[in-house]
Amino acid sequence: MIPKLEVKDLSYSYHSMDGETKALSNISFSVHAGEFLAVVGPSGCGKSTLLSLICGLLKASEGSVLIDGKPMETGDSRIGYMLQKDHLFEWRTIFSNACLGLEIQRNLDEEGRERVRRLLETYGLEDFADARPSELSGGMRQRAALIRTLALEPDILLLDEPFSALDYQTRLAVCDDISTIIREQKKTAILVTHDLSEAVSAADRILILTKRPGRVKDTITIKFPDNAGSPLLRRNCPEFSSYFNEVWKVLREGGAS
């Protein structure tokens, strides 16, 4: 079976007046359709850089990114990117913010507007369609940002620390909320996070990177009972602590800090 996403021998270096700094070295992995992959590693190991390479914001020094077996194109509409901050514009309503991606792509027709309305209704923001971002909680804003991304109907979602700006209690609830939405939508997703508990509770597999230059240290497959389908339920399973300790051990052996 051809993977939905395949990263092959990807390397990247930053260049400055002080010379070359290698951020990533020979990264290879694949993600199948509908799979949720988490990426963890020490600070500065190139996790966010990896997402920027996958979506074409940065050009790799070496290697390639394939989607459905074919080279990824710059600006590929099959990839949706959700950043750390929600980047909702205060002068726009929530509905208008959720339509922004379609508007930028010049695809904001009545079908697109109806899709946004359905998503707002499905995920509990219908009553806030005419509200301004400042009227919403942090969790609701992140949900609106995800709807803005889902409205584009991407095949692959890239999530770069999307819960890091939230307080702990809200972070738990929003991770549970958004992970459930992604699985309901049957999206292929890659989550970059510093939070090992988040990675274990949300992902099907965890890709562990070494310290800079980032290399693939290990990949751990995560399996929970079928009745533990959400991150909050997974945190209560006995398997949770075992996976957490396994990931932590690999990170420590790789010199995580």
PDB file of C-alpha atoms in Angstrom:
ATOM      1  CA  MET A   1       0.000   0.000   0.000  1.00  0.00           C
ATOM      2  CA  ILE A   2       1.353   3.427  -0.961  1.00  0.00           C
ATOM      3  CA  PRO A   3       1.638   5.696   2.117  1.00  0.00           C
ATOM      4  CA  LYS A   4      -0.375   8.896   2.191  1.00  0.00           C
ATOM      5  CA  LEU A   5       2.846  10.730   3.103  1.00  0.00           C
ATOM      6  CA  GLU A   6       6.430   9.579   2.696  1.00  0.00           C
ATOM      7  CA  VAL A   7       9.496  11.516   3.821  1.00  0.00           C
ATOM      8  CA  LYS A   8      12.706  10.201   2.238  1.00  0.00           C
ATOM      9  CA  ASP A   9      16.240  11.086   3.401  1.00  0.00           C
ATOM     10  CA  LEU A  10      15.249  14.640   4.280  1.00  0.00           C
ATOM     11  CA  SER A  11      18.013  17.000   5.415  1.00  0.00           C
ATOM     12  CA  TYR A  12      18.028  20.726   6.047  1.00  0.00           C
ATOM     13  CA  SER A  13      20.630  23.311   7.039  1.00  0.00           C
ATOM     14  CA  TYR A  14      20.250  26.926   8.092  1.00  0.00           C
ATOM     15  CA  HIS A  15      22.755  29.401   6.702  1.00  0.00           C
ATOM     16  CA  SER A  16      23.877  32.625   8.380  1.00  0.00           C
ATOM     17  CA  MET A  17      26.874  34.946   8.545  1.00  0.00           C
ATOM     18  CA  ASP A  18      28.361  32.535  11.094  1.00  0.00           C
ATOM     19  CA  GLY A  19      28.146  29.598   8.687  1.00  0.00           C
ATOM     20  CA  GLU A  20      25.981  26.509   8.245  1.00  0.00           C
ATOM     21  CA  THR A  21      23.890  24.919  10.991  1.00  0.00           C
ATOM     22  CA  LYS A  22      22.497  21.486  10.213  1.00  0.00           C
ATOM     23  CA  ALA A  23      18.948  21.202  11.609  1.00  0.00           C
ATOM     24  CA  LEU A  24      17.832  17.814  10.258  1.00  0.00           C
ATOM     25  CA  SER A  25      19.790  14.889   8.871  1.00  0.00           C
ATOM     26  CA  ASN A  26      18.498  12.015   6.729  1.00  0.00           C
ATOM     27  CA  ILE A  27      14.963  11.890   8.102  1.00  0.00           C
ATOM     28  CA  SER A  28      12.850   9.072   6.663  1.00  0.00           C
ATOM     29  CA  PHE A  29       9.382   7.890   7.688  1.00  0.00           C
ATOM     30  CA  SER A  30       5.929   7.284   6.235  1.00  0.00           C
ATOM     31  CA  VAL A  31       2.373   7.933   7.385  1.00  0.00           C
ATOM     32  CA  HIS A  32      -0.609   5.957   6.110  1.00  0.00           C
ATOM     33  CA  ALA A  33      -4.044   7.370   5.359  1.00  0.00           C
ATOM     34  CA  GLY A  34      -5.997   8.089   8.540  1.00  0.00           C
ATOM     35  CA  GLU A  35      -2.965   7.626  10.792  1.00  0.00           C
ATOM     36  CA  PHE A  36      -2.105  10.055  13.604  1.00  0.00           C
ATOM     37  CA  LEU A  37       1.665  10.480  14.066  1.00  0.00           C
ATOM     38  CA  ALA A  38       3.242  12.483  16.899  1.00  0.00           C
ATOM     39  CA  VAL A  39       6.784  13.859  16.639  1.00  0.00           C
ATOM     40  CA  VAL A  40       8.774  14.473  19.824  1.00  0.00           C
ATOM     41  CA  GLY A  41      12.371  15.306  20.565  1.00  0.00           C
ATOM     42  CA  PRO A  42      14.670  17.676  22.465  1.00  0.00           C
ATOM     43  CA  SER A  43      14.225  21.440  22.109  1.00  0.00           C
ATOM     44  CA  GLY A  44      15.887  22.702  18.944  1.00  0.00           C
ATOM     45  CA  CYS A  45      16.004  19.299  17.231  1.00  0.00           C
ATOM     46  CA  GLY A  46      14.079  20.532  14.182  1.00  0.00           C
ATOM     47  CA  LYS A  47      10.512  19.366  14.823  1.00  0.00           C
ATOM     48  CA  SER A  48       8.839  22.541  13.528  1.00  0.00           C
ATOM     49  CA  THR A  49      11.378  22.748  10.707  1.00  0.00           C
ATOM     50  CA  LEU A  50      10.278  19.265   9.656  1.00  0.00           C
ATOM     51  CA  LEU A  51       6.668  20.423   9.298  1.00  0.00           C
ATOM     52  CA  SER A  52       7.788  23.471   7.296  1.00  0.00           C
ATOM     53  CA  LEU A  53       9.662  21.158   4.917  1.00  0.00           C
ATOM     54  CA  ILE A  54       6.702  18.812   4.554  1.00  0.00           C
ATOM     55  CA  CYS A  55       4.325  21.613   3.575  1.00  0.00           C
ATOM     56  CA  GLY A  56       6.837  23.379   1.307  1.00  0.00           C
ATOM     57  CA  LEU A  57       7.461  26.516   3.382  1.00  0.00           C
ATOM     58  CA  LEU A  58      11.137  25.523   3.385  1.00  0.00           C
ATOM     59  CA  LYS A  59      13.105  23.767   0.668  1.00  0.00           C
ATOM     60  CA  ALA A  60      15.055  20.701   1.745  1.00  0.00           C
ATOM     61  CA  SER A  61      18.827  20.601   1.316  1.00  0.00           C
ATOM     62  CA  GLU A  62      18.470  16.916   0.431  1.00  0.00           C
ATOM     63  CA  GLY A  63      15.688  14.368   0.157  1.00  0.00           C
ATOM     64  CA  SER A  64      12.060  14.456  -0.906  1.00  0.00           C
ATOM     65  CA  VAL A  65       8.460  14.492   0.315  1.00  0.00           C
ATOM     66  CA  LEU A  66       5.899  12.297  -1.463  1.00  0.00           C
ATOM     67  CA  ILE A  67       2.108  12.447  -1.186  1.00  0.00           C
ATOM     68  CA  ASP A  68       0.319   9.361  -2.531  1.00  0.00           C
ATOM     69  CA  GLY A  69       3.623   8.323  -4.075  1.00  0.00           C
ATOM     70  CA  LYS A  70       4.155  11.577  -6.010  1.00  0.00           C
ATOM     71  CA  PRO A  71       6.422  14.541  -5.199  1.00  0.00           C
ATOM     72  CA  MET A  72       4.784  17.204  -3.074  1.00  0.00           C
ATOM     73  CA  GLU A  73       4.175  20.467  -4.914  1.00  0.00           C
ATOM     74  CA  THR A  74       4.707  23.907  -3.379  1.00  0.00           C
ATOM     75  CA  GLY A  75       1.412  25.198  -2.011  1.00  0.00           C
ATOM     76  CA  ASP A  76      -0.149  21.726  -2.210  1.00  0.00           C
ATOM     77  CA  SER A  77      -3.788  22.132  -1.175  1.00  0.00           C
ATOM     78  CA  ARG A  78      -3.859  18.588   0.205  1.00  0.00           C
ATOM     79  CA  ILE A  79      -1.859  19.802   3.229  1.00  0.00           C
ATOM     80  CA  GLY A  80      -3.423  21.862   6.028  1.00  0.00           C
ATOM     81  CA  TYR A  81      -1.217  23.562   8.631  1.00  0.00           C
ATOM     82  CA  MET A  82      -2.398  24.482  12.146  1.00  0.00           C
ATOM     83  CA  LEU A  83       0.050  26.708  14.027  1.00  0.00           C
ATOM     84  CA  GLN A  84       0.727  27.330  17.729  1.00  0.00           C
ATOM     85  CA  LYS A  85      -1.444  30.467  17.740  1.00  0.00           C
ATOM     86  CA  ASP A  86      -4.936  30.593  16.277  1.00  0.00           C
ATOM     87  CA  HIS A  87      -4.215  33.770  14.226  1.00  0.00           C
ATOM     88  CA  LEU A  88      -7.881  34.755  14.180  1.00  0.00           C
ATOM     89  CA  PHE A  89      -8.464  38.347  13.093  1.00  0.00           C
ATOM     90  CA  GLU A  90     -10.407  40.455  15.578  1.00  0.00           C
ATOM     91  CA  TRP A  91     -12.052  42.530  12.846  1.00  0.00           C
ATOM     92  CA  ARG A  92     -13.613  39.387  11.363  1.00  0.00           C
ATOM     93  CA  THR A  93     -16.424  37.311  12.792  1.00  0.00           C
ATOM     94  CA  ILE A  94     -15.772  33.660  13.629  1.00  0.00           C
ATOM     95  CA  PHE A  95     -17.617  32.642  10.457  1.00  0.00           C
ATOM     96  CA  SER A  96     -15.533  35.064   8.389  1.00  0.00           C
ATOM     97  CA  ASN A  97     -12.313  33.835  10.027  1.00  0.00           C
ATOM     98  CA  ALA A  98     -13.276  30.224   9.300  1.00  0.00           C
ATOM     99  CA  CYS A  99     -13.801  31.168   5.652  1.00  0.00           C
ATOM    100  CA  LEU A 100     -10.423  32.886   5.304  1.00  0.00           C
ATOM    101  CA  GLY A 101      -8.497  29.955   3.833  1.00  0.00           C
ATOM    102  CA  LEU A 102     -11.137  29.405   1.159  1.00  0.00           C
ATOM    103  CA  GLU A 103     -11.096  33.125   0.456  1.00  0.00           C
ATOM    104  CA  ILE A 104      -7.311  33.139  -0.013  1.00  0.00           C
ATOM    105  CA  GLN A 105      -7.585  30.161  -2.366  1.00  0.00           C
ATOM    106  CA  ARG A 106     -10.378  31.985  -4.245  1.00  0.00           C
ATOM    107  CA  ASN A 107     -12.697  29.073  -3.550  1.00  0.00           C
ATOM    108  CA  LEU A 108     -15.185  30.874  -1.326  1.00  0.00           C
ATOM    109  CA  ASP A 109     -18.388  30.016  -3.158  1.00  0.00           C
ATOM    110  CA  GLU A 110     -21.752  29.098  -1.643  1.00  0.00           C
ATOM    111  CA  GLU A 111     -20.687  25.456  -1.357  1.00  0.00           C
ATOM    112  CA  GLY A 112     -17.650  26.519   0.671  1.00  0.00           C
ATOM    113  CA  ARG A 113     -19.719  28.776   2.921  1.00  0.00           C
ATOM    114  CA  GLU A 114     -22.175  25.961   3.562  1.00  0.00           C
ATOM    115  CA  ARG A 115     -19.292  23.636   4.433  1.00  0.00           C
ATOM    116  CA  VAL A 116     -18.071  26.164   7.026  1.00  0.00           C
ATOM    117  CA  ARG A 117     -21.581  26.497   8.465  1.00  0.00           C
ATOM    118  CA  ARG A 118     -21.838  22.707   8.803  1.00  0.00           C
ATOM    119  CA  LEU A 119     -18.459  22.496  10.536  1.00  0.00           C
ATOM    120  CA  LEU A 120     -19.370  25.282  12.962  1.00  0.00           C
ATOM    121  CA  GLU A 121     -22.630  23.492  13.754  1.00  0.00           C
ATOM    122  CA  THR A 122     -21.026  20.067  14.083  1.00  0.00           C
ATOM    123  CA  TYR A 123     -18.318  21.286  16.454  1.00  0.00           C
ATOM    124  CA  GLY A 124     -20.364  23.523  18.679  1.00  0.00           C
ATOM    125  CA  LEU A 125     -19.601  26.998  17.364  1.00  0.00           C
ATOM    126  CA  GLU A 126     -22.795  27.681  15.433  1.00  0.00           C
ATOM    127  CA  ASP A 127     -24.049  30.129  18.092  1.00  0.00           C
ATOM    128  CA  PHE A 128     -20.758  32.044  17.882  1.00  0.00           C
ATOM    129  CA  ALA A 129     -20.638  32.441  14.086  1.00  0.00           C
ATOM    130  CA  ASP A 130     -21.208  36.210  14.364  1.00  0.00           C
ATOM    131  CA  ALA A 131     -19.000  36.693  17.443  1.00  0.00           C
ATOM    132  CA  ARG A 132     -15.532  38.236  17.450  1.00  0.00           C
ATOM    133  CA  PRO A 133     -12.500  36.149  18.510  1.00  0.00           C
ATOM    134  CA  SER A 134     -12.115  38.099  21.778  1.00  0.00           C
ATOM    135  CA  GLU A 135     -15.545  36.838  22.833  1.00  0.00           C
ATOM    136  CA  LEU A 136     -14.414  33.189  22.717  1.00  0.00           C
ATOM    137  CA  SER A 137     -12.351  31.147  25.156  1.00  0.00           C
ATOM    138  CA  GLY A 138      -8.898  29.928  24.130  1.00  0.00           C
ATOM    139  CA  GLY A 139     -10.233  26.442  23.457  1.00  0.00           C
ATOM    140  CA  MET A 140     -13.063  27.714  21.293  1.00  0.00           C
ATOM    141  CA  ARG A 141     -10.627  29.863  19.311  1.00  0.00           C
ATOM    142  CA  GLN A 142      -8.453  26.816  18.604  1.00  0.00           C
ATOM    143  CA  ARG A 143     -11.519  24.917  17.481  1.00  0.00           C
ATOM    144  CA  ALA A 144     -12.365  27.792  15.115  1.00  0.00           C
ATOM    145  CA  ALA A 145      -8.805  27.683  13.766  1.00  0.00           C
ATOM    146  CA  LEU A 146      -9.147  23.946  13.109  1.00  0.00           C
ATOM    147  CA  ILE A 147     -12.458  24.515  11.312  1.00  0.00           C
ATOM    148  CA  ARG A 148     -10.723  27.121   9.123  1.00  0.00           C
ATOM    149  CA  THR A 149      -8.206  24.417   8.174  1.00  0.00           C
ATOM    150  CA  LEU A 150     -10.772  21.623   7.735  1.00  0.00           C
ATOM    151  CA  ALA A 151     -12.868  23.846   5.449  1.00  0.00           C
ATOM    152  CA  LEU A 152     -10.084  23.506   2.873  1.00  0.00           C
ATOM    153  CA  GLU A 153     -10.632  19.719   2.914  1.00  0.00           C
ATOM    154  CA  PRO A 154      -6.941  18.801   3.200  1.00  0.00           C
ATOM    155  CA  ASP A 155      -5.858  15.162   3.157  1.00  0.00           C
ATOM    156  CA  ILE A 156      -3.043  15.779   5.653  1.00  0.00           C
ATOM    157  CA  LEU A 157      -3.078  17.961   8.773  1.00  0.00           C
ATOM    158  CA  LEU A 158       0.144  19.331  10.257  1.00  0.00           C
ATOM    159  CA  LEU A 159      -0.236  20.450  13.877  1.00  0.00           C
ATOM    160  CA  ASP A 160       2.627  22.505  15.327  1.00  0.00           C
ATOM    161  CA  GLU A 161       2.176  22.675  19.128  1.00  0.00           C
ATOM    162  CA  PRO A 162      -1.457  23.770  18.657  1.00  0.00           C
ATOM    163  CA  PHE A 163      -2.290  23.569  22.380  1.00  0.00           C
ATOM    164  CA  SER A 164       0.863  25.090  23.882  1.00  0.00           C
ATOM    165  CA  ALA A 165      -0.618  28.561  24.498  1.00  0.00           C
ATOM    166  CA  LEU A 166      -3.483  27.177  26.620  1.00  0.00           C
ATOM    167  CA  ASP A 167      -3.578  26.626  30.369  1.00  0.00           C
ATOM    168  CA  TYR A 168      -3.212  23.000  31.449  1.00  0.00           C
ATOM    169  CA  GLN A 169      -6.874  22.229  32.068  1.00  0.00           C
ATOM    170  CA  THR A 170      -7.970  23.828  28.789  1.00  0.00           C
ATOM    171  CA  ARG A 171      -5.116  22.111  26.985  1.00  0.00           C
ATOM    172  CA  LEU A 172      -6.338  18.680  28.093  1.00  0.00           C
ATOM    173  CA  ALA A 173      -9.896  19.413  26.974  1.00  0.00           C
ATOM    174  CA  VAL A 174      -8.911  20.958  23.626  1.00  0.00           C
ATOM    175  CA  CYS A 175      -6.454  18.162  22.795  1.00  0.00           C
ATOM    176  CA  ASP A 176      -9.237  15.669  23.466  1.00  0.00           C
ATOM    177  CA  ASP A 177     -11.691  17.740  21.428  1.00  0.00           C
ATOM    178  CA  ILE A 178      -9.482  18.348  18.402  1.00  0.00           C
ATOM    179  CA  SER A 179      -8.020  14.823  18.323  1.00  0.00           C
ATOM    180  CA  THR A 180     -11.557  13.428  18.303  1.00  0.00           C
ATOM    181  CA  ILE A 181     -12.526  15.773  15.453  1.00  0.00           C
ATOM    182  CA  ILE A 182      -9.497  14.704  13.405  1.00  0.00           C
ATOM    183  CA  ARG A 183     -10.355  11.033  13.868  1.00  0.00           C
ATOM    184  CA  GLU A 184     -14.016  11.633  13.032  1.00  0.00           C
ATOM    185  CA  GLN A 185     -12.920  13.376   9.837  1.00  0.00           C
ATOM    186  CA  LYS A 186     -10.531  10.440   9.129  1.00  0.00           C
ATOM    187  CA  LYS A 187      -7.680  12.840   8.483  1.00  0.00           C
ATOM    188  CA  THR A 188      -4.009  11.894   8.317  1.00  0.00           C
ATOM    189  CA  ALA A 189      -2.288  14.009  10.959  1.00  0.00           C
ATOM    190  CA  ILE A 190       1.196  14.840  12.230  1.00  0.00           C
ATOM    191  CA  LEU A 191       1.427  16.484  15.645  1.00  0.00           C
ATOM    192  CA  VAL A 192       4.623  18.160  16.856  1.00  0.00           C
ATOM    193  CA  THR A 193       4.648  18.473  20.634  1.00  0.00           C
ATOM    194  CA  HIS A 194       6.967  18.790  23.635  1.00  0.00           C
ATOM    195  CA  ASP A 195       4.332  17.144  25.833  1.00  0.00           C
ATOM    196  CA  LEU A 196       4.965  13.396  25.995  1.00  0.00           C
ATOM    197  CA  SER A 197       1.601  12.746  27.654  1.00  0.00           C
ATOM    198  CA  GLU A 198      -0.090  14.541  24.775  1.00  0.00           C
ATOM    199  CA  ALA A 199       1.811  12.455  22.228  1.00  0.00           C
ATOM    200  CA  VAL A 200       1.025   9.154  23.938  1.00  0.00           C
ATOM    201  CA  SER A 201      -2.650   9.965  24.454  1.00  0.00           C
ATOM    202  CA  ALA A 202      -3.324  11.262  20.921  1.00  0.00           C
ATOM    203  CA  ALA A 203      -1.125   9.328  18.492  1.00  0.00           C
ATOM    204  CA  ASP A 204      -1.083   5.955  16.748  1.00  0.00           C
ATOM    205  CA  ARG A 205       2.709   6.152  16.496  1.00  0.00           C
ATOM    206  CA  ILE A 206       5.385   8.382  18.006  1.00  0.00           C
ATOM    207  CA  LEU A 207       8.451   9.419  16.014  1.00  0.00           C
ATOM    208  CA  ILE A 208      11.338  10.298  18.339  1.00  0.00           C
ATOM    209  CA  LEU A 209      14.105  12.601  17.094  1.00  0.00           C
ATOM    210  CA  THR A 210      17.625  13.004  18.482  1.00  0.00           C
ATOM    211  CA  LYS A 211      19.111  16.332  19.520  1.00  0.00           C
ATOM    212  CA  ARG A 212      20.242  18.622  16.679  1.00  0.00           C
ATOM    213  CA  PRO A 213      20.843  17.755  13.954  1.00  0.00           C
ATOM    214  CA  GLY A 214      17.597  15.827  14.279  1.00  0.00           C
ATOM    215  CA  ARG A 215      17.665  12.212  13.189  1.00  0.00           C
ATOM    216  CA  VAL A 216      15.090   9.467  13.704  1.00  0.00           C
ATOM    217  CA  LYS A 217      16.024   7.827  17.003  1.00  0.00           C
ATOM    218  CA  ASP A 218      13.076   5.427  17.223  1.00  0.00           C
ATOM    219  CA  THR A 219       9.419   4.932  16.331  1.00  0.00           C
ATOM    220  CA  ILE A 220       6.982   3.546  18.893  1.00  0.00           C
ATOM    221  CA  THR A 221       3.575   2.151  17.978  1.00  0.00           C
ATOM    222  CA  ILE A 222       0.786   3.034  20.407  1.00  0.00           C
ATOM    223  CA  LYS A 223      -2.164   0.679  20.940  1.00  0.00           C
ATOM    224  CA  PHE A 224      -5.029   1.162  23.367  1.00  0.00           C
ATOM    225  CA  PRO A 225      -8.300  -0.757  23.832  1.00  0.00           C
ATOM    226  CA  ASP A 226     -10.990   0.035  21.267  1.00  0.00           C
ATOM    227  CA  ASN A 227     -13.179   1.601  23.946  1.00  0.00           C
ATOM    228  CA  ALA A 228     -10.440   4.148  24.764  1.00  0.00           C
ATOM    229  CA  GLY A 229     -10.825   6.224  21.646  1.00  0.00           C
ATOM    230  CA  SER A 230     -10.094   9.705  22.988  1.00  0.00           C
ATOM    231  CA  PRO A 231      -6.951  11.158  24.616  1.00  0.00           C
ATOM    232  CA  LEU A 232      -8.660  11.652  27.992  1.00  0.00           C
ATOM    233  CA  LEU A 233      -9.828   8.033  28.073  1.00  0.00           C
ATOM    234  CA  ARG A 234      -6.372   6.833  27.049  1.00  0.00           C
ATOM    235  CA  ARG A 235      -4.757   8.692  29.946  1.00  0.00           C
ATOM    236  CA  ASN A 236      -6.758   6.496  32.318  1.00  0.00           C
ATOM    237  CA  CYS A 237      -5.609   3.216  30.751  1.00  0.00           C
ATOM    238  CA  PRO A 238      -2.837   1.139  32.397  1.00  0.00           C
ATOM    239  CA  GLU A 239      -0.950   1.118  29.076  1.00  0.00           C
ATOM    240  CA  PHE A 240      -0.531   4.895  29.225  1.00  0.00           C
ATOM    241  CA  SER A 241       2.242   4.995  31.823  1.00  0.00           C
ATOM    242  CA  SER A 242       4.107   2.136  30.117  1.00  0.00           C
ATOM    243  CA  TYR A 243       4.197   3.985  26.792  1.00  0.00           C
ATOM    244  CA  PHE A 244       5.129   7.253  28.515  1.00  0.00           C
ATOM    245  CA  ASN A 245       8.086   5.594  30.260  1.00  0.00           C
ATOM    246  CA  GLU A 246       9.172   3.909  27.035  1.00  0.00           C
ATOM    247  CA  VAL A 247       9.222   7.205  25.127  1.00  0.00           C
ATOM    248  CA  TRP A 248      10.965   8.993  28.003  1.00  0.00           C
ATOM    249  CA  LYS A 249      13.651   6.287  28.165  1.00  0.00           C
ATOM    250  CA  VAL A 250      14.403   6.632  24.430  1.00  0.00           C
ATOM    251  CA  LEU A 251      14.596  10.422  24.756  1.00  0.00           C
ATOM    252  CA  ARG A 252      16.962  10.230  27.718  1.00  0.00           C
ATOM    253  CA  GLU A 253      19.201   7.772  25.903  1.00  0.00           C
ATOM    254  CA  GLY A 254      19.312  10.264  23.030  1.00  0.00           C
ATOM    255  CA  GLY A 255      20.454  13.071  25.323  1.00  0.00           C
ATOM    256  CA  ALA A 256      17.135  14.927  25.467  1.00  0.00           C
ATOM    257  CA  SER A 257      17.073  18.201  27.327  1.00  0.00           C
TER     258      SER A 257
END
